[in-house]
Coordinates of C-alpha atoms in Angstrom, one line a residue:
V1031 CA 77.0 67.7 125.7
A1032 CA 75.8 66.4 122.1
P1033 CA 73.6 68.1 120.7
G1034 CA 71.4 65.0 119.9
S1035 CA 71.3 64.2 123.9
R1036 CA 70.0 67.6 124.6
C1037 CA 66.6 66.5 124.7
L1038 CA 67.4 63.7 126.7
L1039 CA 69.3 65.9 128.9
L1040 CA 66.1 67.9 129.6
L1041 CA 63.9 65.1 130.2
L1042 CA 66.9 63.9 132.9
L1043 CA 67.3 67.1 134.5
G1044 CA 63.7 66.6 136.3
I1045 CA 64.8 62.8 137.5
V1046 CA 68.4 64.5 138.6
G1047 CA 66.6 65.9 141.6
A1048 CA 64.3 63.0 142.4
P1049 CA 64.9 61.0 145.9
A1050 CA 67.4 58.6 144.5
L1051 CA 66.8 54.8 145.5
G1052 CA 69.4 53.4 148.3
D1053 CA 71.5 55.9 150.2
P1054 CA 73.0 58.1 147.9
G1055 CA 75.7 58.9 150.6
P1056 CA 77.2 62.6 151.5
L1057 CA 76.1 65.2 148.5
E1058 CA 78.9 66.4 146.6
D1059 CA 79.4 69.5 144.2
V1060 CA 81.6 69.9 141.1
V1061 CA 85.0 69.8 141.0
I1062 CA 86.5 72.1 139.1
D1063 CA 90.2 72.3 138.0
R1064 CA 91.1 75.8 135.9
Y1065 CA 94.2 74.3 134.3
Y1066 CA 94.9 77.1 132.2
I1067 CA 93.7 80.6 132.5
P1068 CA 94.3 83.2 130.0
K1069 CA 96.1 86.2 130.9
I1070 CA 93.6 88.4 129.5
C1071 CA 89.7 88.0 130.3
L1072 CA 87.5 90.4 129.4
R1073 CA 84.7 88.6 130.6
E1074 CA 83.9 85.6 132.8
A1075 CA 80.6 83.2 131.8
Q1076 CA 77.5 84.4 133.9
M1077 CA 74.1 82.8 133.9
G1078 CA 71.9 84.1 131.2
D1079 CA 75.1 84.0 128.9
F1080 CA 75.0 82.4 125.9
I1081 CA 78.2 80.5 125.2
R1082 CA 80.0 78.0 123.0
Y1083 CA 82.7 75.3 123.7
H1084 CA 84.0 72.0 123.0
Y1085 CA 84.4 69.0 125.1
N1086 CA 85.6 65.7 126.1
G1087 CA 83.4 63.4 128.1
T1088 CA 84.9 60.3 129.8
F1089 CA 84.3 58.1 132.8
K1090 CA 86.7 57.9 135.6
D1091 CA 88.7 54.9 134.2
G1092 CA 89.0 57.2 131.0
K1093 CA 86.8 55.4 128.8
K1094 CA 84.9 58.3 126.5
F1095 CA 81.3 58.6 126.1
D1096 CA 80.8 61.8 124.3
S1097 CA 83.3 64.3 122.6
S1098 CA 82.3 67.6 120.7
Y1099 CA 85.5 67.2 118.9
D1100 CA 84.3 63.8 117.4
R1101 CA 81.2 65.5 115.5
G1102 CA 83.3 68.5 114.4
A1103 CA 81.0 71.3 115.9
T1104 CA 81.2 73.0 118.9
V1105 CA 78.5 73.0 121.7
A1106 CA 76.2 76.7 121.9
G1107 CA 73.6 77.2 124.7
V1108 CA 72.6 79.2 127.2
V1109 CA 74.2 78.4 131.0
G1110 CA 72.9 78.3 134.2
V1111 CA 69.3 78.2 133.2
G1112 CA 68.9 74.5 133.6
R1113 CA 69.5 73.7 130.1
L1114 CA 72.7 71.3 130.9
I1115 CA 72.9 69.0 133.6
T1116 CA 73.8 71.0 136.6
G1117 CA 76.9 70.0 137.1
M1118 CA 78.0 71.3 134.0
D1119 CA 75.9 74.4 134.5
R1120 CA 77.7 75.4 137.6
G1121 CA 81.1 74.0 136.0
L1122 CA 80.6 76.5 133.3
L1123 CA 80.0 79.5 135.2
G1124 CA 83.1 82.1 135.4
M1125 CA 85.2 80.8 132.6
C1126 CA 86.5 83.3 130.3
V1127 CA 87.3 82.6 126.5
N1128 CA 90.2 80.3 125.5
E1129 CA 90.2 78.9 129.7
R1130 CA 90.6 75.4 130.2
R1131 CA 88.7 73.1 133.1
H1132 CA 88.7 69.8 134.1
L1133 CA 85.5 69.2 135.8
I1134 CA 84.3 65.9 137.8
V1135 CA 80.5 65.8 138.1
P1136 CA 79.1 63.7 140.6
P1137 CA 76.4 61.7 139.8
H1138 CA 73.4 63.2 141.5
L1139 CA 74.6 66.6 139.4
G1140 CA 74.8 64.8 136.1
Y1141 CA 72.4 62.0 135.6
G1142 CA 71.8 60.2 138.7
S1143 CA 70.9 56.8 139.1
I1144 CA 69.3 56.2 135.8
G1145 CA 71.8 57.6 133.6
V1146 CA 71.2 57.1 129.9
A1147 CA 70.6 53.8 128.2
G1148 CA 73.3 52.7 126.5
L1149 CA 75.5 55.4 127.0
I1150 CA 76.0 56.3 130.7
P1151 CA 75.3 53.7 133.5
P1152 CA 73.4 54.7 136.7
D1153 CA 75.4 56.7 139.4
A1154 CA 78.2 57.7 136.9
T1155 CA 80.9 60.3 137.7
L1156 CA 81.4 62.2 134.7
Y1157 CA 84.9 64.1 133.7
F1158 CA 84.6 66.6 131.5
D1159 CA 87.4 68.5 129.9
V1160 CA 86.1 71.8 128.5
V1161 CA 87.6 74.9 126.5
M1162 CA 85.4 78.1 126.5
L1163 CA 85.7 79.6 122.8
D1164 CA 82.9 82.3 123.0
I1165 CA 80.6 84.2 125.7
W1166 CA 77.7 86.7 124.7
N1167 CA 74.6 88.0 125.9
K1168 CA 71.3 89.5 124.3
N1169 CA 72.0 92.6 126.0
D1170 CA 75.2 93.2 124.3
K1171 CA 76.2 95.8 122.4
L1172 CA 79.3 96.1 119.8
Q1173 CA 82.7 96.5 121.5
I1174 CA 84.6 99.1 119.6
T1175 CA 88.1 99.6 120.6
T1176 CA 90.0 102.7 118.7
L1177 CA 93.6 101.4 117.8
S1178 CA 94.8 104.2 116.1
K1179 CA 93.4 107.4 114.4
P1180 CA 94.8 110.2 112.1
E1181 CA 95.7 113.7 113.7
R1182 CA 93.6 114.9 110.7
C1183 CA 90.2 113.5 110.2
N1184 CA 87.6 116.4 108.3
R1185 CA 84.9 113.5 108.2
T1186 CA 83.9 110.4 109.4
V1187 CA 81.5 107.6 107.8
E1188 CA 78.3 108.0 107.9
N1189 CA 75.1 105.6 106.5
S1190 CA 74.9 105.5 102.5
D1191 CA 78.7 106.0 102.4
F1192 CA 80.8 103.7 100.3
V1193 CA 84.0 102.5 102.0
R1194 CA 87.1 100.7 101.3
Y1195 CA 88.7 98.9 104.2
H1196 CA 91.0 96.3 105.1
Y1197 CA 90.3 93.6 107.6
N1198 CA 91.5 90.6 109.7
G1199 CA 88.2 88.1 110.9
T1200 CA 88.5 86.2 113.5
L1201 CA 86.4 84.0 116.1
L1202 CA 86.4 85.5 120.1
D1203 CA 89.0 82.4 120.7
G1204 CA 91.1 83.9 118.0
T1205 CA 90.7 81.2 115.4
P1206 CA 90.9 83.2 111.8
F1207 CA 88.0 82.9 109.4
D1208 CA 88.6 85.4 106.9
S1209 CA 91.0 88.4 105.7
S1210 CA 90.9 91.1 103.0
Y1211 CA 95.0 91.0 103.0
S1212 CA 95.3 87.5 102.2
K1213 CA 93.1 88.6 99.0
G1214 CA 95.0 91.2 98.1
S1215 CA 92.6 93.8 97.7
T1216 CA 90.1 96.0 100.1
Y1217 CA 86.6 95.0 101.0
D1218 CA 84.4 97.5 99.1
T1219 CA 80.8 98.2 100.1
Y1220 CA 78.4 100.7 101.0
V1221 CA 77.3 101.0 105.0
G1222 CA 73.9 101.1 106.4
T1223 CA 72.6 99.6 103.4
G1224 CA 72.0 96.0 104.3
W1225 CA 75.1 94.6 102.6
L1226 CA 76.8 94.2 105.3
I1227 CA 76.1 92.2 108.8
K1228 CA 74.5 94.4 111.1
G1229 CA 77.7 95.3 113.6
M1230 CA 79.7 95.7 110.6
D1231 CA 77.2 98.5 109.6
Q1232 CA 77.6 99.8 113.2
G1233 CA 81.0 99.2 113.6
L1234 CA 82.1 101.1 110.5
L1235 CA 80.0 104.4 111.7
G1236 CA 82.2 107.5 113.0
M1237 CA 85.6 106.2 111.4
C1238 CA 88.3 108.4 109.7
A1239 CA 90.3 107.4 106.9
G1240 CA 93.5 105.6 108.2
E1241 CA 91.8 104.6 111.4
K1242 CA 92.1 100.9 113.1
R1243 CA 89.6 99.5 115.0
S1244 CA 88.6 96.4 116.5
I1245 CA 84.9 95.7 116.4
I1246 CA 83.7 92.6 118.7
I1247 CA 80.1 91.7 116.9
P1248 CA 77.8 89.4 119.3
A1249 CA 76.3 86.7 117.4
F1250 CA 73.1 88.3 117.0
L1251 CA 74.5 91.2 115.0
A1252 CA 76.5 88.9 112.8
Y1253 CA 75.7 85.5 111.5
G1254 CA 73.3 84.4 114.3
E1255 CA 72.0 80.3 114.8
K1256 CA 72.9 79.7 111.1
G1257 CA 76.5 80.9 111.0
Y1258 CA 78.3 81.4 108.0
G1259 CA 79.4 78.5 105.8
T1260 CA 81.9 76.1 107.3
V1261 CA 84.2 79.4 108.9
I1262 CA 81.8 80.6 111.2
P1263 CA 79.9 78.6 113.4
P1264 CA 76.4 79.2 114.8
Q1265 CA 76.1 81.7 117.4
A1266 CA 79.3 82.8 117.1
S1267 CA 80.9 86.4 118.4
L1268 CA 83.0 87.8 115.3
V1269 CA 86.5 90.2 115.9
F1270 CA 87.1 92.4 112.9
S1271 CA 90.4 94.1 113.1
V1272 CA 89.5 97.2 110.4
L1273 CA 91.7 99.6 109.2
L1274 CA 89.4 102.1 107.0
V1275 CA 91.4 103.1 103.6
D1276 CA 88.9 105.4 102.2
F1277 CA 85.3 106.5 101.8
H1278 CA 83.1 108.7 100.0
N1279 CA 79.7 109.2 99.3
P1280 CA 77.8 109.1 95.9
K1281 CA 76.4 112.8 96.2
D1282 CA 80.0 114.2 97.4
G1283 CA 81.8 116.9 95.3
V1284 CA 85.2 117.9 95.1
F1285 CA 86.6 119.1 98.6
L1286 CA 89.3 121.8 98.2
E1287 CA 91.8 122.7 100.8
H1288 CA 93.7 126.4 100.4
L1289 CA 97.0 125.5 101.6
E1290 CA 98.9 128.3 101.0
V1291 CA 97.4 131.3 98.7
P1292 CA 99.9 134.2 97.6
E1293 CA 98.7 137.7 99.4
S1294 CA 99.0 139.0 95.8
C1295 CA 96.3 137.4 93.2
K1296 CA 95.7 139.1 90.9
R1297 CA 93.8 136.7 88.8
R1298 CA 92.6 133.2 89.2
A1299 CA 92.1 130.7 86.7
V1300 CA 89.0 129.8 84.8
T1301 CA 87.6 127.4 82.5
G1302 CA 89.7 127.8 79.1
D1303 CA 92.9 128.7 80.8
F1304 CA 96.2 127.0 80.2
V1305 CA 97.9 125.8 83.3
R1306 CA 101.1 124.8 84.8
Y1307 CA 101.4 122.7 88.1
H1308 CA 103.0 120.2 89.9
Y1309 CA 101.4 117.6 91.9
N1310 CA 101.9 114.9 94.5
G1311 CA 98.9 112.2 94.0
T1312 CA 97.9 110.0 97.0
L1313 CA 95.2 107.7 98.0
M1314 CA 93.4 108.5 100.9
D1315 CA 95.9 106.2 103.4
G1316 CA 98.6 108.5 102.2
T1317 CA 100.1 105.8 99.2
L1318 CA 101.9 107.7 96.5
F1319 CA 100.5 106.6 93.3
D1320 CA 101.9 109.7 90.8
S1321 CA 104.1 113.0 91.3
S1322 CA 105.0 115.4 88.8
Y1323 CA 107.8 116.4 90.9
S1324 CA 109.6 112.9 90.3
R1325 CA 109.6 113.7 86.5
N1326 CA 110.9 117.0 87.1
Q1327 CA 108.4 118.7 84.7
T1328 CA 105.2 120.6 85.3
Y1329 CA 101.6 118.6 84.2
N1330 CA 100.5 121.1 81.4
T1331 CA 97.2 121.2 80.4
Y1332 CA 93.7 123.1 79.5
I1333 CA 91.2 123.3 82.4
G1334 CA 87.3 122.9 82.3
K1335 CA 87.5 121.3 78.9
G1336 CA 87.8 117.5 79.7
Y1337 CA 91.1 117.0 79.1
I1338 CA 91.2 116.0 82.6
I1339 CA 89.6 114.2 85.1
P1340 CA 86.5 115.8 85.9
G1341 CA 87.1 116.5 89.4
M1342 CA 90.5 118.0 88.5
D1343 CA 88.9 120.2 86.1
Q1344 CA 86.8 121.7 88.9
G1345 CA 89.5 121.9 91.6
L1346 CA 92.0 123.7 89.6
Q1347 CA 88.8 126.4 88.7
G1348 CA 89.7 129.7 91.1
V1349 CA 93.4 128.7 91.5
C1350 CA 96.2 131.9 92.1
M1351 CA 99.4 131.7 90.4
G1352 CA 101.9 130.1 93.3
E1353 CA 98.7 128.7 95.0
H1354 CA 99.2 125.4 97.1
R1355 CA 95.8 123.7 97.2
R1356 CA 94.8 120.2 98.0
V1357 CA 92.0 118.6 95.9
V1358 CA 90.2 115.5 97.2
I1359 CA 88.4 113.7 94.3
P1360 CA 85.7 111.2 94.9
P1361 CA 85.6 108.1 92.6
H1362 CA 82.6 109.3 90.4
L1363 CA 84.7 112.1 89.3
A1364 CA 88.2 110.2 89.0
Y1365 CA 88.5 106.9 87.5
G1366 CA 85.1 105.3 88.9
E1367 CA 84.9 102.0 89.9
N1368 CA 87.8 100.3 87.8
G1369 CA 90.5 102.8 88.7
A1370 CA 93.5 103.3 86.6
G1371 CA 96.4 101.0 85.7
D1372 CA 98.3 99.1 89.0
K1373 CA 98.3 102.0 91.2
I1374 CA 95.0 103.6 91.5
P1375 CA 92.0 101.0 92.9
G1376 CA 88.7 100.9 91.7
S1377 CA 86.3 103.3 93.6
A1378 CA 89.6 105.3 95.0
V1379 CA 89.2 108.8 96.5
L1380 CA 92.3 110.7 94.8
I1381 CA 94.2 113.5 96.8
F1382 CA 96.1 115.8 94.9
D1383 CA 98.6 118.7 96.5
V1384 CA 99.0 120.6 93.6
H1385 CA 101.6 123.9 93.5
I1386 CA 100.3 126.4 90.6
I1387 CA 103.3 127.5 88.4
D1388 CA 101.8 129.5 86.6
F1389 CA 98.6 129.9 84.0
H1390 CA 97.2 131.9 80.7
N1391 CA 95.0 132.2 78.5
P1392 CA 95.5 131.8 74.7
A1393 CA 94.1 135.4 74.2
D1394 CA 96.4 137.2 77.0
P1395 CA 98.0 140.2 75.8
V1396 CA 101.3 141.1 77.3
E1397 CA 101.0 142.6 80.7
I1398 CA 103.0 145.3 81.3
E1399 CA 103.4 147.3 84.7
T1400 CA 105.3 150.3 84.6
V1401 CA 107.7 150.6 87.6
F1402 CA 109.2 154.1 86.7
R1403 CA 108.6 156.7 84.2
P1404 CA 111.1 159.5 83.9
E1405 CA 109.6 163.2 84.0
G1406 CA 109.4 165.0 80.4
C1407 CA 109.1 161.7 78.5
N1408 CA 108.6 163.2 74.8
V1409 CA 110.2 160.6 72.7
T1410 CA 109.1 157.1 73.0
T1411 CA 110.2 154.0 71.0
R1412 CA 108.1 152.7 67.9
N1413 CA 108.8 149.4 65.7
R1414 CA 111.9 149.8 63.7
D1415 CA 113.9 152.1 66.3
F1416 CA 117.1 150.6 67.5
V1417 CA 117.0 150.3 71.5
R1418 CA 119.7 149.1 74.2
Y1419 CA 118.1 147.7 76.8
H1420 CA 118.4 145.8 80.2
Y1421 CA 116.5 142.8 81.5
N1422 CA 116.0 140.2 83.9
C1423 CA 114.1 137.5 83.0
S1424 CA 112.3 134.8 85.2
L1425 CA 109.5 132.3 85.3
L1426 CA 106.3 133.1 87.5
D1427 CA 107.7 130.8 90.2
G1428 CA 110.5 132.9 90.8
T1429 CA 113.1 130.5 88.9
W1430 CA 115.8 132.4 87.4
L1431 CA 116.2 132.4 83.6
F1432 CA 118.5 135.0 82.1
S1433 CA 120.0 138.4 82.7
S1434 CA 121.6 140.8 80.5
H1435 CA 123.6 142.1 83.4
D1436 CA 125.3 138.8 83.1
Y1437 CA 126.9 140.3 79.8
E1438 CA 129.5 143.3 78.9
K1439 CA 126.9 145.7 77.7
P1440 CA 123.3 145.9 77.3
Q1441 CA 121.1 144.0 75.0
E1442 CA 120.8 145.6 71.2
V1443 CA 118.0 145.3 69.1
T1444 CA 115.6 146.9 66.1
L1445 CA 112.3 146.8 67.2
G1446 CA 109.8 145.3 64.8
A1447 CA 112.5 143.3 62.9
N1448 CA 111.8 139.9 64.7
K1449 CA 114.8 139.5 66.7
V1450 CA 113.1 139.2 69.6
I1451 CA 109.9 137.2 70.8
E1452 CA 107.1 139.3 70.3
G1453 CA 105.6 139.7 73.3
L1454 CA 108.8 141.3 74.6
N1455 CA 108.7 143.6 71.7
S1456 CA 105.5 145.0 72.4
G1457 CA 106.5 145.2 76.1
L1458 CA 109.4 147.8 74.6
L1459 CA 107.1 149.8 72.5
D1460 CA 106.1 153.2 73.9
M1461 CA 109.2 153.7 76.5
C1462 CA 111.5 156.5 77.2
P1463 CA 115.0 155.9 78.0
G1464 CA 115.4 155.4 81.6
E1465 CA 112.1 153.9 81.6
R1466 CA 111.6 150.5 83.6
R1467 CA 108.9 148.2 83.2
V1468 CA 107.6 144.4 84.4
L1469 CA 106.5 142.7 81.4
I1470 CA 104.4 139.3 81.9
V1471 CA 104.8 137.5 78.8
P1472 CA 102.5 134.7 77.9
P1473 CA 103.6 131.5 75.9
H1474 CA 102.1 132.4 72.8
L1475 CA 103.8 135.5 72.4
G1476 CA 106.8 134.0 73.9
H1477 CA 108.7 130.6 73.5
G1478 CA 105.3 128.7 72.8
E1479 CA 104.7 125.3 73.3
S1480 CA 108.2 123.6 72.8
G1481 CA 109.7 126.3 75.2
A1482 CA 113.8 127.0 74.3
R1483 CA 116.9 126.1 75.7
G1484 CA 116.5 126.7 79.3
V1485 CA 112.8 127.8 78.9
P1486 CA 109.8 125.2 79.8
G1487 CA 107.1 125.0 77.4
S1488 CA 104.2 126.8 77.5
A1489 CA 106.1 129.0 80.1
V1490 CA 104.6 132.2 80.9
L1491 CA 107.8 134.5 81.4
R1492 CA 108.3 137.8 83.7
F1493 CA 110.7 140.2 82.5
E1494 CA 111.9 143.2 84.4
V1495 CA 113.4 145.7 81.8
E1496 CA 115.0 149.1 81.8
L1497 CA 115.0 151.2 78.4
I1498 CA 118.9 152.5 78.2
S1499 CA 119.2 154.3 75.1
M1500 CA 117.3 154.7 71.7
E1501 CA 117.8 155.3 67.9
E1502 CA 115.1 156.7 65.7
G1503 CA 114.8 154.0 63.0
V1504 CA 113.9 153.8 59.5
P1505 CA 110.8 152.2 57.3
E1506 CA 111.0 148.4 57.3
G1507 CA 113.0 147.7 54.0
Y1508 CA 115.1 150.9 54.1
L1509 CA 118.6 151.7 55.3
F1510 CA 118.7 155.3 54.8
I1511 CA 115.8 157.7 55.0
W1512 CA 115.8 161.9 54.0
H1513 CA 114.5 163.9 56.7
G1514 CA 112.7 166.2 53.7
E1515 CA 113.1 165.9 50.1
P1516 CA 116.4 164.4 48.8
P1517 CA 118.5 166.9 47.1
A1518 CA 117.8 168.2 43.6
S1519 CA 120.3 166.5 41.3
L1520 CA 121.3 164.1 43.4
Y1521 CA 123.6 162.2 41.4
E1522 CA 126.0 165.1 40.8
Q1523 CA 126.1 165.8 44.4
M1524 CA 127.1 162.3 44.8
D1525 CA 129.9 162.4 42.3
L1526 CA 132.2 164.4 44.1
N1527 CA 135.4 164.3 41.3
K1528 CA 133.0 164.7 38.6
D1529 CA 134.1 161.6 36.6
G1530 CA 130.6 159.7 35.9
G1531 CA 131.3 157.2 38.1
I1532 CA 130.4 157.0 42.2
P1533 CA 133.0 154.5 43.6
A1534 CA 132.5 153.6 47.3
D1535 CA 134.4 156.0 49.1
E1536 CA 132.7 158.8 47.4
F1537 CA 129.4 157.4 48.1
S1538 CA 130.5 156.6 52.1
T1539 CA 131.6 160.4 52.2
F1540 CA 128.4 161.6 50.7
I1541 CA 126.3 159.5 53.3
K1542 CA 128.2 160.7 56.4
T1543 CA 127.7 164.2 55.1
Q1544 CA 124.2 164.1 54.9
V1545 CA 123.7 162.3 58.5
A1546 CA 126.4 164.7 59.9
E1547 CA 123.9 167.7 58.8
G1548 CA 121.2 166.1 59.8
K1549 CA 119.3 165.8 56.2
G1550 CA 119.2 162.2 56.9
R1551 CA 119.9 159.2 59.1
L1552 CA 120.8 155.4 58.5
M1553 CA 119.1 152.5 59.7
P1554 CA 120.3 152.3 63.5
S1555 CA 123.0 149.6 64.2
S1556 CA 125.8 149.1 65.9
D1557 CA 127.9 149.4 62.6
P1558 CA 127.0 152.1 60.6
E1559 CA 129.9 151.1 58.0
K1560 CA 128.2 148.1 57.3
V1561 CA 125.1 149.7 56.5
I1562 CA 126.3 152.1 54.1
A1563 CA 128.2 149.2 52.4
D1564 CA 124.9 147.4 51.9
M1565 CA 123.5 150.5 50.7
F1566 CA 126.5 150.6 48.2
R1567 CA 125.9 147.1 47.1
N1568 CA 122.3 147.6 46.4
Q1569 CA 122.9 150.6 44.1
D1570 CA 125.8 149.0 42.4
R1571 CA 123.4 146.7 40.1
N1572 CA 126.1 145.1 38.1
Q1573 CA 128.5 144.9 40.8
D1574 CA 131.6 146.9 38.9
G1575 CA 132.6 148.7 42.2
K1576 CA 131.1 152.0 41.1
I1577 CA 127.2 153.5 40.6
T1578 CA 126.3 155.2 37.5
P1579 CA 123.5 157.5 36.6
D1580 CA 121.5 154.9 35.1
E1581 CA 122.2 152.7 38.5
L1582 CA 120.9 155.2 41.2
K1583 CA 117.5 155.3 42.2
L1584 CA 115.6 156.0 45.4
K1585 CA 113.4 153.0 47.1
S1586 CA 110.6 155.1 46.7
D1587 CA 111.0 155.2 43.1
E1588 CA 111.9 151.1 43.0
D1589 CA 108.8 151.0 45.2
Q1590 CA 106.6 152.9 42.5
E1591 CA 108.1 150.8 39.8
K1592 CA 107.3 147.7 41.5
I1593 CA 103.6 149.1 41.9
H1594 CA 103.3 149.8 38.3
E1595 CA 104.5 146.3 37.3
E1596 CA 102.5 144.6 39.4
L1597 CA 99.2 146.5 37.7

């Protein structure tokens, strides 16, 4: 019945029970026709319930005397406690939400023999078409139904948490009034601090990220007798279908989950280390926002120095090489309220699943592990020695790079001649023939930030080396050295035919004889003929094919002359 008529109805209720003038005839009850009953009826209206409904009221001839539709507002009130005409009080009991009834109310259960002046004549039978829209009771509590829940749930929502959720909001009859999905963004707010209606503050508690709930909120825990704008009527129950996308607390730190830690972990990363790692970055609902794997390239950075978001700076502390770790970062340690780009929303919790490939510190030396060292090892390698060795080279994650076994003979190099990377050169020093080592070479002693063909930038390298043989070397800048003092009258001894000139063949024969007799040694090389040819070319100052007495000089004498010139 129209709100404007409620005071009138209350006055008339007392008259309805009074004796009617004349013979009222046999008493009749309300006639109820339940012409539409919904398949699902969670609750039926009972005496004392607060209900909200629409109706059309007509006389027997179909003439309308009242309609809530015409006023554009539902009727709300308590049923069965005498605030309505008796016929309506009885006719509404037992109704379900969305049920439709046709009620015939006899005069003595309506407005009796008096009627309502100018609106309802005396002894009028009233016909109502009613649809029930809402039912609740002041004793009601929230009705929470869990629709789905993730298998993993490390933590649930508590008061003072900041939540991001999607929702569809409907009235109890299913009429939609709002949806976050239509806005294309989550609803973001604090829980338990009065920013939400009481029912939602309570209904979000205990939720897991990724959980879906249906939350039915009675009007007194929602917008009550005032409603909200034009979309939520007064005294309306609300139904929210909620998907909790993520949540955090401003007091949260980084949460670490050690998914896989290698059995052997000789060292853990600390501030100042340079780390190379792969990662998948997801939001709490599993949405992938970035991945190093998709670029087929590790992410390389210093940790603890502000080059990355604070949460990752913290989350990579203490990692082992080869470790798989999950780092959960609250937004205040990530991209904050503004988010980043199109893929990271504001106030988003970020989850990084990282795989540590390697790390090093710019101060790291070569790490040397001796696997096997022969007994009786008296002579070991030094710079300028010529060595032959086999090697296998890989990254620390086991990725195979190079091996000397792929070639016909071992690798050959003069140590200290800048022919191999510094870390490998260092690792080959002080070795005995037959010795085997494992070398861990940091990038600043390897191929640096740029890498090399087949070697990623800033990669730590692992070498398995075996020294096959070595030849004692000569000092830098020398091609031949004497084991003792050089022969007296050197030129005369070199000039085998005593013709006053030393051609290349005489020079070569003399040097080879000195080596054979153990009086001196050549710079070790795979081609001694080339070394001798270089020596001859150095002494043949005018390049006329022979060495004269004036041209022949020992390198020690040459070096001494240079010192005098500099002085």
